[in-house]
């Protein structure tokens, strides 16, 4: 299990670092080098400008302000997700591969599909939780879509997230039982921030369900996801690493032109929930 940063999250430092992810950053790796001061100042200003309307807000007001910011996005088709994931989740150590989110395995980009050992498009916010399917919008939002082994994707199904269960054979460090799935430690925070992004981005105002968090499992087809109290712990235990920050930046620069605010400002999770 990774240990969270000992210093408090500082919005300016987090924002500045976001634009300075090394090319060889690996999934689960913490950033150690301090950015050059002048470049960091420019980067911090850019991200601060993006979130300017949210500054000084907390609670419901912060959630509303962030929604109004991140709802302004370009959309990707479900077919387009295949190629996008080959860029957003590229293995920094091997440009021909992607990193599978729960398995942690580096796998050839060209093995995407429906076969047993292929990788496919995992909806971290399961599409049945709100019944949005693969329609352009929540069904194709790259901020919660990740590559995963077909078999592991099926094992996870539409389960909520919680602790415990039996080991998942092709996803070392992950566990599952009848109504929940526990991802490996290195992506617990990633999972939490993806779900929390979805709960802010989709509020029922643009023809899609109002996605919300709760503190239970076995939510079925309700537009709800849990377990919130545990996801908040995961956000703190596993802060954004270089791989996750780079991914957020690529989605912003190349595809959707919106950001996951909880990667830029993990401290906002406790401000809202």
PDB file of C-alpha atoms in Angstrom:
ATOM      1  CA  UNK A   1       0.000   0.000   0.000  1.00  0.00           C
ATOM      2  CA  UNK A   2       1.344   3.395  -0.904  1.00  0.00           C
ATOM      3  CA  UNK A   3       1.701   5.974   1.841  1.00  0.00           C
ATOM      4  CA  UNK A   4       0.037   9.307   1.274  1.00  0.00           C
ATOM      5  CA  UNK A   5       2.032  12.537   1.203  1.00  0.00           C
ATOM      6  CA  UNK A   6       2.894  13.805   4.655  1.00  0.00           C
ATOM      7  CA  UNK A   7       2.507  17.487   3.746  1.00  0.00           C
ATOM      8  CA  UNK A   8      -1.027  18.903   3.241  1.00  0.00           C
ATOM      9  CA  UNK A   9      -2.255  19.193  -0.319  1.00  0.00           C
ATOM     10  CA  UNK A  10      -1.327  22.603  -1.671  1.00  0.00           C
ATOM     11  CA  UNK A  11      -3.464  23.697  -4.582  1.00  0.00           C
ATOM     12  CA  UNK A  12      -0.746  25.733  -6.252  1.00  0.00           C
ATOM     13  CA  UNK A  13       1.861  22.983  -6.107  1.00  0.00           C
ATOM     14  CA  UNK A  14      -0.544  20.340  -7.299  1.00  0.00           C
ATOM     15  CA  UNK A  15      -1.620  22.486 -10.212  1.00  0.00           C
ATOM     16  CA  UNK A  16       1.910  23.401 -11.196  1.00  0.00           C
ATOM     17  CA  UNK A  17       3.108  19.831 -11.085  1.00  0.00           C
ATOM     18  CA  UNK A  18       0.311  18.718 -13.372  1.00  0.00           C
ATOM     19  CA  UNK A  19       1.950  20.205 -16.440  1.00  0.00           C
ATOM     20  CA  UNK A  20       5.356  18.744 -15.666  1.00  0.00           C
ATOM     21  CA  UNK A  21       4.879  14.991 -15.770  1.00  0.00           C
ATOM     22  CA  UNK A  22       8.052  13.232 -16.890  1.00  0.00           C
ATOM     23  CA  UNK A  23       7.883  11.136 -20.034  1.00  0.00           C
ATOM     24  CA  UNK A  24       8.963   8.027 -18.138  1.00  0.00           C
ATOM     25  CA  UNK A  25       6.329   8.318 -15.397  1.00  0.00           C
ATOM     26  CA  UNK A  26       4.856   4.923 -14.568  1.00  0.00           C
ATOM     27  CA  UNK A  27       1.451   3.955 -13.222  1.00  0.00           C
ATOM     28  CA  UNK A  28       1.489   4.151  -9.442  1.00  0.00           C
ATOM     29  CA  UNK A  29       4.694   6.219  -9.367  1.00  0.00           C
ATOM     30  CA  UNK A  30       5.004   9.261  -7.146  1.00  0.00           C
ATOM     31  CA  UNK A  31       6.556  12.435  -8.543  1.00  0.00           C
ATOM     32  CA  UNK A  32       9.768  13.388  -6.717  1.00  0.00           C
ATOM     33  CA  UNK A  33      11.475  16.154  -8.676  1.00  0.00           C
ATOM     34  CA  UNK A  34      10.480  19.767  -7.964  1.00  0.00           C
ATOM     35  CA  UNK A  35       9.479  21.774 -11.059  1.00  0.00           C
ATOM     36  CA  UNK A  36      11.481  24.805 -12.211  1.00  0.00           C
ATOM     37  CA  UNK A  37      10.028  27.832 -10.424  1.00  0.00           C
ATOM     38  CA  UNK A  38       9.245  29.945 -13.494  1.00  0.00           C
ATOM     39  CA  UNK A  39       7.559  27.100 -15.390  1.00  0.00           C
ATOM     40  CA  UNK A  40       5.650  26.071 -12.275  1.00  0.00           C
ATOM     41  CA  UNK A  41       4.278  29.582 -11.867  1.00  0.00           C
ATOM     42  CA  UNK A  42       2.901  29.592 -15.429  1.00  0.00           C
ATOM     43  CA  UNK A  43       1.369  26.139 -14.970  1.00  0.00           C
ATOM     44  CA  UNK A  44      -0.255  27.076 -11.666  1.00  0.00           C
ATOM     45  CA  UNK A  45      -1.747  30.198 -13.229  1.00  0.00           C
ATOM     46  CA  UNK A  46      -3.253  28.164 -16.103  1.00  0.00           C
ATOM     47  CA  UNK A  47      -4.994  25.679 -13.816  1.00  0.00           C
ATOM     48  CA  UNK A  48      -6.016  28.381 -11.350  1.00  0.00           C
ATOM     49  CA  UNK A  49      -7.681  30.226 -14.227  1.00  0.00           C
ATOM     50  CA  UNK A  50      -9.617  27.090 -15.201  1.00  0.00           C
ATOM     51  CA  UNK A  51     -11.008  26.786 -11.678  1.00  0.00           C
ATOM     52  CA  UNK A  52     -11.381  30.503 -10.965  1.00  0.00           C
ATOM     53  CA  UNK A  53     -15.163  30.289 -10.584  1.00  0.00           C
ATOM     54  CA  UNK A  54     -14.772  27.668  -7.830  1.00  0.00           C
ATOM     55  CA  UNK A  55     -12.303  29.593  -5.697  1.00  0.00           C
ATOM     56  CA  UNK A  56     -13.386  30.203  -2.121  1.00  0.00           C
ATOM     57  CA  UNK A  57     -16.397  27.869  -2.298  1.00  0.00           C
ATOM     58  CA  UNK A  58     -17.148  24.769  -0.237  1.00  0.00           C
ATOM     59  CA  UNK A  59     -19.883  22.180   0.044  1.00  0.00           C
ATOM     60  CA  UNK A  60     -22.808  22.298  -2.361  1.00  0.00           C
ATOM     61  CA  UNK A  61     -21.664  25.637  -3.780  1.00  0.00           C
ATOM     62  CA  UNK A  62     -18.292  24.149  -4.710  1.00  0.00           C
ATOM     63  CA  UNK A  63     -19.921  21.104  -6.305  1.00  0.00           C
ATOM     64  CA  UNK A  64     -22.193  23.350  -8.393  1.00  0.00           C
ATOM     65  CA  UNK A  65     -19.313  25.591  -9.453  1.00  0.00           C
ATOM     66  CA  UNK A  66     -17.193  22.615 -10.506  1.00  0.00           C
ATOM     67  CA  UNK A  67     -20.099  21.135 -12.452  1.00  0.00           C
ATOM     68  CA  UNK A  68     -20.529  24.382 -14.358  1.00  0.00           C
ATOM     69  CA  UNK A  69     -16.809  24.330 -15.227  1.00  0.00           C
ATOM     70  CA  UNK A  70     -16.349  20.695 -16.268  1.00  0.00           C
ATOM     71  CA  UNK A  71     -19.645  20.300 -18.157  1.00  0.00           C
ATOM     72  CA  UNK A  72     -18.059  22.324 -20.965  1.00  0.00           C
ATOM     73  CA  UNK A  73     -16.441  19.506 -22.904  1.00  0.00           C
ATOM     74  CA  UNK A  74     -16.026  17.888 -26.264  1.00  0.00           C
ATOM     75  CA  UNK A  75     -17.415  14.374 -26.541  1.00  0.00           C
ATOM     76  CA  UNK A  76     -15.908  11.163 -27.864  1.00  0.00           C
ATOM     77  CA  UNK A  77     -17.894   8.418 -29.594  1.00  0.00           C
ATOM     78  CA  UNK A  78     -17.843   4.929 -28.121  1.00  0.00           C
ATOM     79  CA  UNK A  79     -15.825   3.670 -31.096  1.00  0.00           C
ATOM     80  CA  UNK A  80     -13.470   6.611 -30.618  1.00  0.00           C
ATOM     81  CA  UNK A  81     -12.822   5.503 -27.040  1.00  0.00           C
ATOM     82  CA  UNK A  82     -10.682   2.600 -28.304  1.00  0.00           C
ATOM     83  CA  UNK A  83      -8.070   4.871 -29.854  1.00  0.00           C
ATOM     84  CA  UNK A  84      -8.280   7.447 -27.084  1.00  0.00           C
ATOM     85  CA  UNK A  85      -7.478   4.865 -24.395  1.00  0.00           C
ATOM     86  CA  UNK A  86      -4.422   3.806 -26.367  1.00  0.00           C
ATOM     87  CA  UNK A  87      -3.123   7.335 -25.778  1.00  0.00           C
ATOM     88  CA  UNK A  88      -4.456   8.208 -22.322  1.00  0.00           C
ATOM     89  CA  UNK A  89      -3.378   4.911 -20.757  1.00  0.00           C
ATOM     90  CA  UNK A  90      -0.191   4.292 -22.713  1.00  0.00           C
ATOM     91  CA  UNK A  91       2.523   2.482 -20.792  1.00  0.00           C
ATOM     92  CA  UNK A  92       5.293   5.089 -20.348  1.00  0.00           C
ATOM     93  CA  UNK A  93       7.871   2.301 -20.491  1.00  0.00           C
ATOM     94  CA  UNK A  94       6.481   0.792 -23.716  1.00  0.00           C
ATOM     95  CA  UNK A  95       4.576   2.997 -26.197  1.00  0.00           C
ATOM     96  CA  UNK A  96       3.100  -0.097 -27.861  1.00  0.00           C
ATOM     97  CA  UNK A  97       1.213  -1.048 -24.694  1.00  0.00           C
ATOM     98  CA  UNK A  98      -1.471   0.223 -22.328  1.00  0.00           C
ATOM     99  CA  UNK A  99      -1.676  -0.294 -18.556  1.00  0.00           C
ATOM    100  CA  UNK A 100      -4.765  -2.217 -17.417  1.00  0.00           C
ATOM    101  CA  UNK A 101      -6.372  -0.404 -14.507  1.00  0.00           C
ATOM    102  CA  UNK A 102      -7.208  -3.217 -12.073  1.00  0.00           C
ATOM    103  CA  UNK A 103      -4.722  -5.804 -13.324  1.00  0.00           C
ATOM    104  CA  UNK A 104      -1.782  -3.384 -13.516  1.00  0.00           C
ATOM    105  CA  UNK A 105      -0.582  -5.383 -16.498  1.00  0.00           C
ATOM    106  CA  UNK A 106       1.109  -3.815 -19.504  1.00  0.00           C
ATOM    107  CA  UNK A 107      -0.611  -5.190 -22.589  1.00  0.00           C
ATOM    108  CA  UNK A 108      -0.271  -4.613 -26.336  1.00  0.00           C
ATOM    109  CA  UNK A 109      -2.542  -1.866 -27.618  1.00  0.00           C
ATOM    110  CA  UNK A 110      -3.607  -3.979 -30.585  1.00  0.00           C
ATOM    111  CA  UNK A 111      -5.093  -6.710 -28.365  1.00  0.00           C
ATOM    112  CA  UNK A 112      -8.268  -4.730 -27.699  1.00  0.00           C
ATOM    113  CA  UNK A 113     -11.506  -6.595 -28.348  1.00  0.00           C
ATOM    114  CA  UNK A 114     -13.807  -9.166 -26.820  1.00  0.00           C
ATOM    115  CA  UNK A 115     -11.597 -12.257 -26.565  1.00  0.00           C
ATOM    116  CA  UNK A 116     -10.760 -13.866 -23.231  1.00  0.00           C
ATOM    117  CA  UNK A 117      -7.257 -12.385 -23.071  1.00  0.00           C
ATOM    118  CA  UNK A 118      -8.071  -9.119 -24.843  1.00  0.00           C
ATOM    119  CA  UNK A 119      -8.564  -5.788 -23.105  1.00  0.00           C
ATOM    120  CA  UNK A 120     -11.771  -3.804 -23.384  1.00  0.00           C
ATOM    121  CA  UNK A 121     -13.389  -0.573 -22.172  1.00  0.00           C
ATOM    122  CA  UNK A 122     -14.121  -0.672 -18.455  1.00  0.00           C
ATOM    123  CA  UNK A 123     -16.744   1.767 -17.171  1.00  0.00           C
ATOM    124  CA  UNK A 124     -15.520   2.511 -13.651  1.00  0.00           C
ATOM    125  CA  UNK A 125     -18.934   4.083 -12.995  1.00  0.00           C
ATOM    126  CA  UNK A 126     -20.799   1.008 -14.229  1.00  0.00           C
ATOM    127  CA  UNK A 127     -23.135   2.013 -17.026  1.00  0.00           C
ATOM    128  CA  UNK A 128     -26.105   0.198 -15.436  1.00  0.00           C
ATOM    129  CA  UNK A 129     -25.865   2.596 -12.458  1.00  0.00           C
ATOM    130  CA  UNK A 130     -28.015   5.170 -14.200  1.00  0.00           C
ATOM    131  CA  UNK A 131     -28.777   3.089 -17.293  1.00  0.00           C
ATOM    132  CA  UNK A 132     -26.800   5.357 -19.637  1.00  0.00           C
ATOM    133  CA  UNK A 133     -25.305   2.513 -21.669  1.00  0.00           C
ATOM    134  CA  UNK A 134     -22.665   3.513 -24.204  1.00  0.00           C
ATOM    135  CA  UNK A 135     -24.414   6.655 -25.412  1.00  0.00           C
ATOM    136  CA  UNK A 136     -22.139   9.611 -26.109  1.00  0.00           C
ATOM    137  CA  UNK A 137     -21.887  11.426 -22.793  1.00  0.00           C
ATOM    138  CA  UNK A 138     -21.437   9.466 -19.544  1.00  0.00           C
ATOM    139  CA  UNK A 139     -21.151   6.239 -21.531  1.00  0.00           C
ATOM    140  CA  UNK A 140     -18.105   7.565 -23.391  1.00  0.00           C
ATOM    141  CA  UNK A 141     -16.553   9.921 -20.846  1.00  0.00           C
ATOM    142  CA  UNK A 142     -12.823   9.201 -20.816  1.00  0.00           C
ATOM    143  CA  UNK A 143     -12.443  10.403 -17.252  1.00  0.00           C
ATOM    144  CA  UNK A 144     -13.951   7.106 -16.036  1.00  0.00           C
ATOM    145  CA  UNK A 145     -13.187   4.732 -18.920  1.00  0.00           C
ATOM    146  CA  UNK A 146     -10.049   2.615 -18.556  1.00  0.00           C
ATOM    147  CA  UNK A 147      -8.514  -0.408 -20.321  1.00  0.00           C
ATOM    148  CA  UNK A 148      -9.020  -3.717 -18.510  1.00  0.00           C
ATOM    149  CA  UNK A 149      -8.720  -7.427 -19.182  1.00  0.00           C
ATOM    150  CA  UNK A 150     -12.002  -8.794 -20.535  1.00  0.00           C
ATOM    151  CA  UNK A 151     -12.295 -11.457 -17.837  1.00  0.00           C
ATOM    152  CA  UNK A 152     -11.529  -9.044 -14.990  1.00  0.00           C
ATOM    153  CA  UNK A 153     -13.991  -6.537 -16.445  1.00  0.00           C
ATOM    154  CA  UNK A 154     -16.654  -9.235 -16.359  1.00  0.00           C
ATOM    155  CA  UNK A 155     -15.740 -10.194 -12.785  1.00  0.00           C
ATOM    156  CA  UNK A 156     -16.074  -6.595 -11.657  1.00  0.00           C
ATOM    157  CA  UNK A 157     -19.394  -6.273 -13.500  1.00  0.00           C
ATOM    158  CA  UNK A 158     -21.490  -3.431 -12.056  1.00  0.00           C
ATOM    159  CA  UNK A 159     -20.429  -3.944  -8.438  1.00  0.00           C
ATOM    160  CA  UNK A 160     -19.929  -1.058  -6.053  1.00  0.00           C
ATOM    161  CA  UNK A 161     -16.528  -0.597  -4.420  1.00  0.00           C
ATOM    162  CA  UNK A 162     -15.738  -1.920  -0.952  1.00  0.00           C
ATOM    163  CA  UNK A 163     -13.088  -3.948   0.881  1.00  0.00           C
ATOM    164  CA  UNK A 164     -12.623  -7.684   0.962  1.00  0.00           C
ATOM    165  CA  UNK A 165     -13.707 -10.832  -0.808  1.00  0.00           C
ATOM    166  CA  UNK A 166     -11.767 -13.423  -2.764  1.00  0.00           C
ATOM    167  CA  UNK A 167      -8.631 -12.634  -4.804  1.00  0.00           C
ATOM    168  CA  UNK A 168      -9.208 -11.829  -8.482  1.00  0.00           C
ATOM    169  CA  UNK A 169      -6.918 -14.165 -10.417  1.00  0.00           C
ATOM    170  CA  UNK A 170      -5.857 -11.809 -13.216  1.00  0.00           C
ATOM    171  CA  UNK A 171      -5.802  -8.655 -11.072  1.00  0.00           C
ATOM    172  CA  UNK A 172      -3.241  -9.146  -8.280  1.00  0.00           C
ATOM    173  CA  UNK A 173      -4.162  -7.202  -5.160  1.00  0.00           C
ATOM    174  CA  UNK A 174      -7.840  -6.935  -6.165  1.00  0.00           C
ATOM    175  CA  UNK A 175     -10.688  -8.736  -4.377  1.00  0.00           C
ATOM    176  CA  UNK A 176     -14.374  -9.321  -5.012  1.00  0.00           C
ATOM    177  CA  UNK A 177     -17.475 -10.757  -3.406  1.00  0.00           C
ATOM    178  CA  UNK A 178     -21.150 -10.918  -4.327  1.00  0.00           C
ATOM    179  CA  UNK A 179     -21.807  -7.184  -4.196  1.00  0.00           C
ATOM    180  CA  UNK A 180     -18.488  -5.328  -4.262  1.00  0.00           C
ATOM    181  CA  UNK A 181     -15.052  -5.039  -5.832  1.00  0.00           C
ATOM    182  CA  UNK A 182     -11.805  -3.870  -4.231  1.00  0.00           C
ATOM    183  CA  UNK A 183      -9.132  -2.627  -6.684  1.00  0.00           C
ATOM    184  CA  UNK A 184      -5.406  -2.922  -6.072  1.00  0.00           C
ATOM    185  CA  UNK A 185      -3.873  -0.342  -3.738  1.00  0.00           C
ATOM    186  CA  UNK A 186      -2.058   1.570  -6.493  1.00  0.00           C
ATOM    187  CA  UNK A 187      -5.338   2.680  -8.113  1.00  0.00           C
ATOM    188  CA  UNK A 188      -7.713   2.950  -5.156  1.00  0.00           C
ATOM    189  CA  UNK A 189      -7.464   6.738  -5.225  1.00  0.00           C
ATOM    190  CA  UNK A 190      -7.804   6.782  -9.019  1.00  0.00           C
ATOM    191  CA  UNK A 191     -11.083   4.857  -8.741  1.00  0.00           C
ATOM    192  CA  UNK A 192     -12.393   7.211  -6.057  1.00  0.00           C
ATOM    193  CA  UNK A 193     -11.573  10.340  -8.071  1.00  0.00           C
ATOM    194  CA  UNK A 194     -13.142   8.922 -11.244  1.00  0.00           C
ATOM    195  CA  UNK A 195     -16.415   8.182  -9.456  1.00  0.00           C
ATOM    196  CA  UNK A 196     -16.478  11.545  -7.712  1.00  0.00           C
ATOM    197  CA  UNK A 197     -15.850  13.287 -11.046  1.00  0.00           C
ATOM    198  CA  UNK A 198     -18.897  11.507 -12.498  1.00  0.00           C
ATOM    199  CA  UNK A 199     -21.067  12.562  -9.558  1.00  0.00           C
ATOM    200  CA  UNK A 200     -20.151  16.202 -10.197  1.00  0.00           C
ATOM    201  CA  UNK A 201     -20.188  16.175 -14.002  1.00  0.00           C
ATOM    202  CA  UNK A 202     -23.593  14.476 -14.451  1.00  0.00           C
ATOM    203  CA  UNK A 203     -26.312  16.128 -12.370  1.00  0.00           C
ATOM    204  CA  UNK A 204     -29.410  15.380 -14.444  1.00  0.00           C
ATOM    205  CA  UNK A 205     -29.381  18.709 -16.238  1.00  0.00           C
ATOM    206  CA  UNK A 206     -28.326  17.622 -19.742  1.00  0.00           C
ATOM    207  CA  UNK A 207     -30.586  14.679 -20.460  1.00  0.00           C
ATOM    208  CA  UNK A 208     -28.628  12.146 -18.408  1.00  0.00           C
ATOM    209  CA  UNK A 209     -29.363  10.763 -14.924  1.00  0.00           C
ATOM    210  CA  UNK A 210     -28.315  12.636 -11.797  1.00  0.00           C
ATOM    211  CA  UNK A 211     -25.381  10.492 -10.688  1.00  0.00           C
ATOM    212  CA  UNK A 212     -24.755  10.606  -6.936  1.00  0.00           C
ATOM    213  CA  UNK A 213     -22.613   8.951  -4.292  1.00  0.00           C
ATOM    214  CA  UNK A 214     -23.923   7.061  -1.261  1.00  0.00           C
ATOM    215  CA  UNK A 215     -22.442   4.960   1.515  1.00  0.00           C
ATOM    216  CA  UNK A 216     -23.721   1.531   0.600  1.00  0.00           C
ATOM    217  CA  UNK A 217     -23.130  -1.275  -1.865  1.00  0.00           C
ATOM    218  CA  UNK A 218     -25.546  -3.312  -3.962  1.00  0.00           C
ATOM    219  CA  UNK A 219     -26.994  -0.192  -5.594  1.00  0.00           C
ATOM    220  CA  UNK A 220     -28.073  -2.163  -8.647  1.00  0.00           C
ATOM    221  CA  UNK A 221     -29.422   0.026 -11.434  1.00  0.00           C
ATOM    222  CA  UNK A 222     -29.945   3.137  -9.295  1.00  0.00           C
ATOM    223  CA  UNK A 223     -27.837   6.144 -10.402  1.00  0.00           C
ATOM    224  CA  UNK A 224     -25.846   5.761  -7.183  1.00  0.00           C
ATOM    225  CA  UNK A 225     -22.380   4.505  -6.272  1.00  0.00           C
ATOM    226  CA  UNK A 226     -20.714   3.565  -3.032  1.00  0.00           C
ATOM    227  CA  UNK A 227     -19.168   3.163  -0.617  1.00  0.00           C
ATOM    228  CA  UNK A 228     -18.546   6.913  -0.227  1.00  0.00           C
ATOM    229  CA  UNK A 229     -16.830   6.847   3.175  1.00  0.00           C
ATOM    230  CA  UNK A 230     -14.315   4.295   1.904  1.00  0.00           C
ATOM    231  CA  UNK A 231     -13.721   6.136  -1.364  1.00  0.00           C
ATOM    232  CA  UNK A 232     -12.874   9.257   0.628  1.00  0.00           C
ATOM    233  CA  UNK A 233     -10.287   7.233   2.521  1.00  0.00           C
ATOM    234  CA  UNK A 234      -8.855   5.903  -0.744  1.00  0.00           C
ATOM    235  CA  UNK A 235      -8.550   9.434  -2.105  1.00  0.00           C
ATOM    236  CA  UNK A 236      -6.302  10.324   0.825  1.00  0.00           C
ATOM    237  CA  UNK A 237      -4.399   7.058   1.004  1.00  0.00           C
ATOM    238  CA  UNK A 238      -3.544   7.031  -2.705  1.00  0.00           C
ATOM    239  CA  UNK A 239      -3.005  10.637  -3.906  1.00  0.00           C
ATOM    240  CA  UNK A 240      -2.698  11.464  -7.629  1.00  0.00           C
ATOM    241  CA  UNK A 241       0.504  10.118  -9.139  1.00  0.00           C
ATOM    242  CA  UNK A 242       2.338  10.996 -12.332  1.00  0.00           C
ATOM    243  CA  UNK A 243       0.388   8.521 -14.488  1.00  0.00           C
ATOM    244  CA  UNK A 244      -2.988   9.818 -13.317  1.00  0.00           C
ATOM    245  CA  UNK A 245      -1.956  13.468 -13.689  1.00  0.00           C
ATOM    246  CA  UNK A 246      -0.623  12.900 -17.207  1.00  0.00           C
ATOM    247  CA  UNK A 247      -3.862  11.122 -18.132  1.00  0.00           C
ATOM    248  CA  UNK A 248      -5.934  14.072 -16.907  1.00  0.00           C
ATOM    249  CA  UNK A 249      -3.807  16.439 -18.962  1.00  0.00           C
ATOM    250  CA  UNK A 250      -4.061  14.358 -22.157  1.00  0.00           C
ATOM    251  CA  UNK A 251      -7.850  14.214 -21.871  1.00  0.00           C
ATOM    252  CA  UNK A 252      -7.911  17.975 -21.407  1.00  0.00           C
ATOM    253  CA  UNK A 253      -5.470  18.819 -24.199  1.00  0.00           C
ATOM    254  CA  UNK A 254      -6.488  16.302 -26.862  1.00  0.00           C
ATOM    255  CA  UNK A 255      -9.981  14.903 -26.344  1.00  0.00           C
ATOM    256  CA  UNK A 256     -12.607  16.357 -24.027  1.00  0.00           C
ATOM    257  CA  UNK A 257     -11.008  19.677 -23.035  1.00  0.00           C
ATOM    258  CA  UNK A 258     -12.280  19.327 -19.474  1.00  0.00           C
ATOM    259  CA  UNK A 259     -10.496  18.172 -16.340  1.00  0.00           C
ATOM    260  CA  UNK A 260     -11.104  15.925 -13.347  1.00  0.00           C
ATOM    261  CA  UNK A 261     -10.971  18.503 -10.534  1.00  0.00           C
ATOM    262  CA  UNK A 262     -10.174  15.897  -7.885  1.00  0.00           C
ATOM    263  CA  UNK A 263      -6.903  15.026  -9.589  1.00  0.00           C
ATOM    264  CA  UNK A 264      -5.938  18.711  -9.580  1.00  0.00           C
ATOM    265  CA  UNK A 265      -7.360  19.363  -6.090  1.00  0.00           C
ATOM    266  CA  UNK A 266      -7.820  16.143  -4.065  1.00  0.00           C
ATOM    267  CA  UNK A 267      -8.631  18.239  -1.013  1.00  0.00           C
ATOM    268  CA  UNK A 268     -11.912  19.284  -2.642  1.00  0.00           C
ATOM    269  CA  UNK A 269     -13.322  15.803  -1.975  1.00  0.00           C
ATOM    270  CA  UNK A 270     -13.651  16.524   1.735  1.00  0.00           C
ATOM    271  CA  UNK A 271     -14.869  20.036   0.990  1.00  0.00           C
ATOM    272  CA  UNK A 272     -17.869  18.646  -0.878  1.00  0.00           C
ATOM    273  CA  UNK A 273     -18.601  15.356   0.878  1.00  0.00           C
TER     274      UNK A 273
END
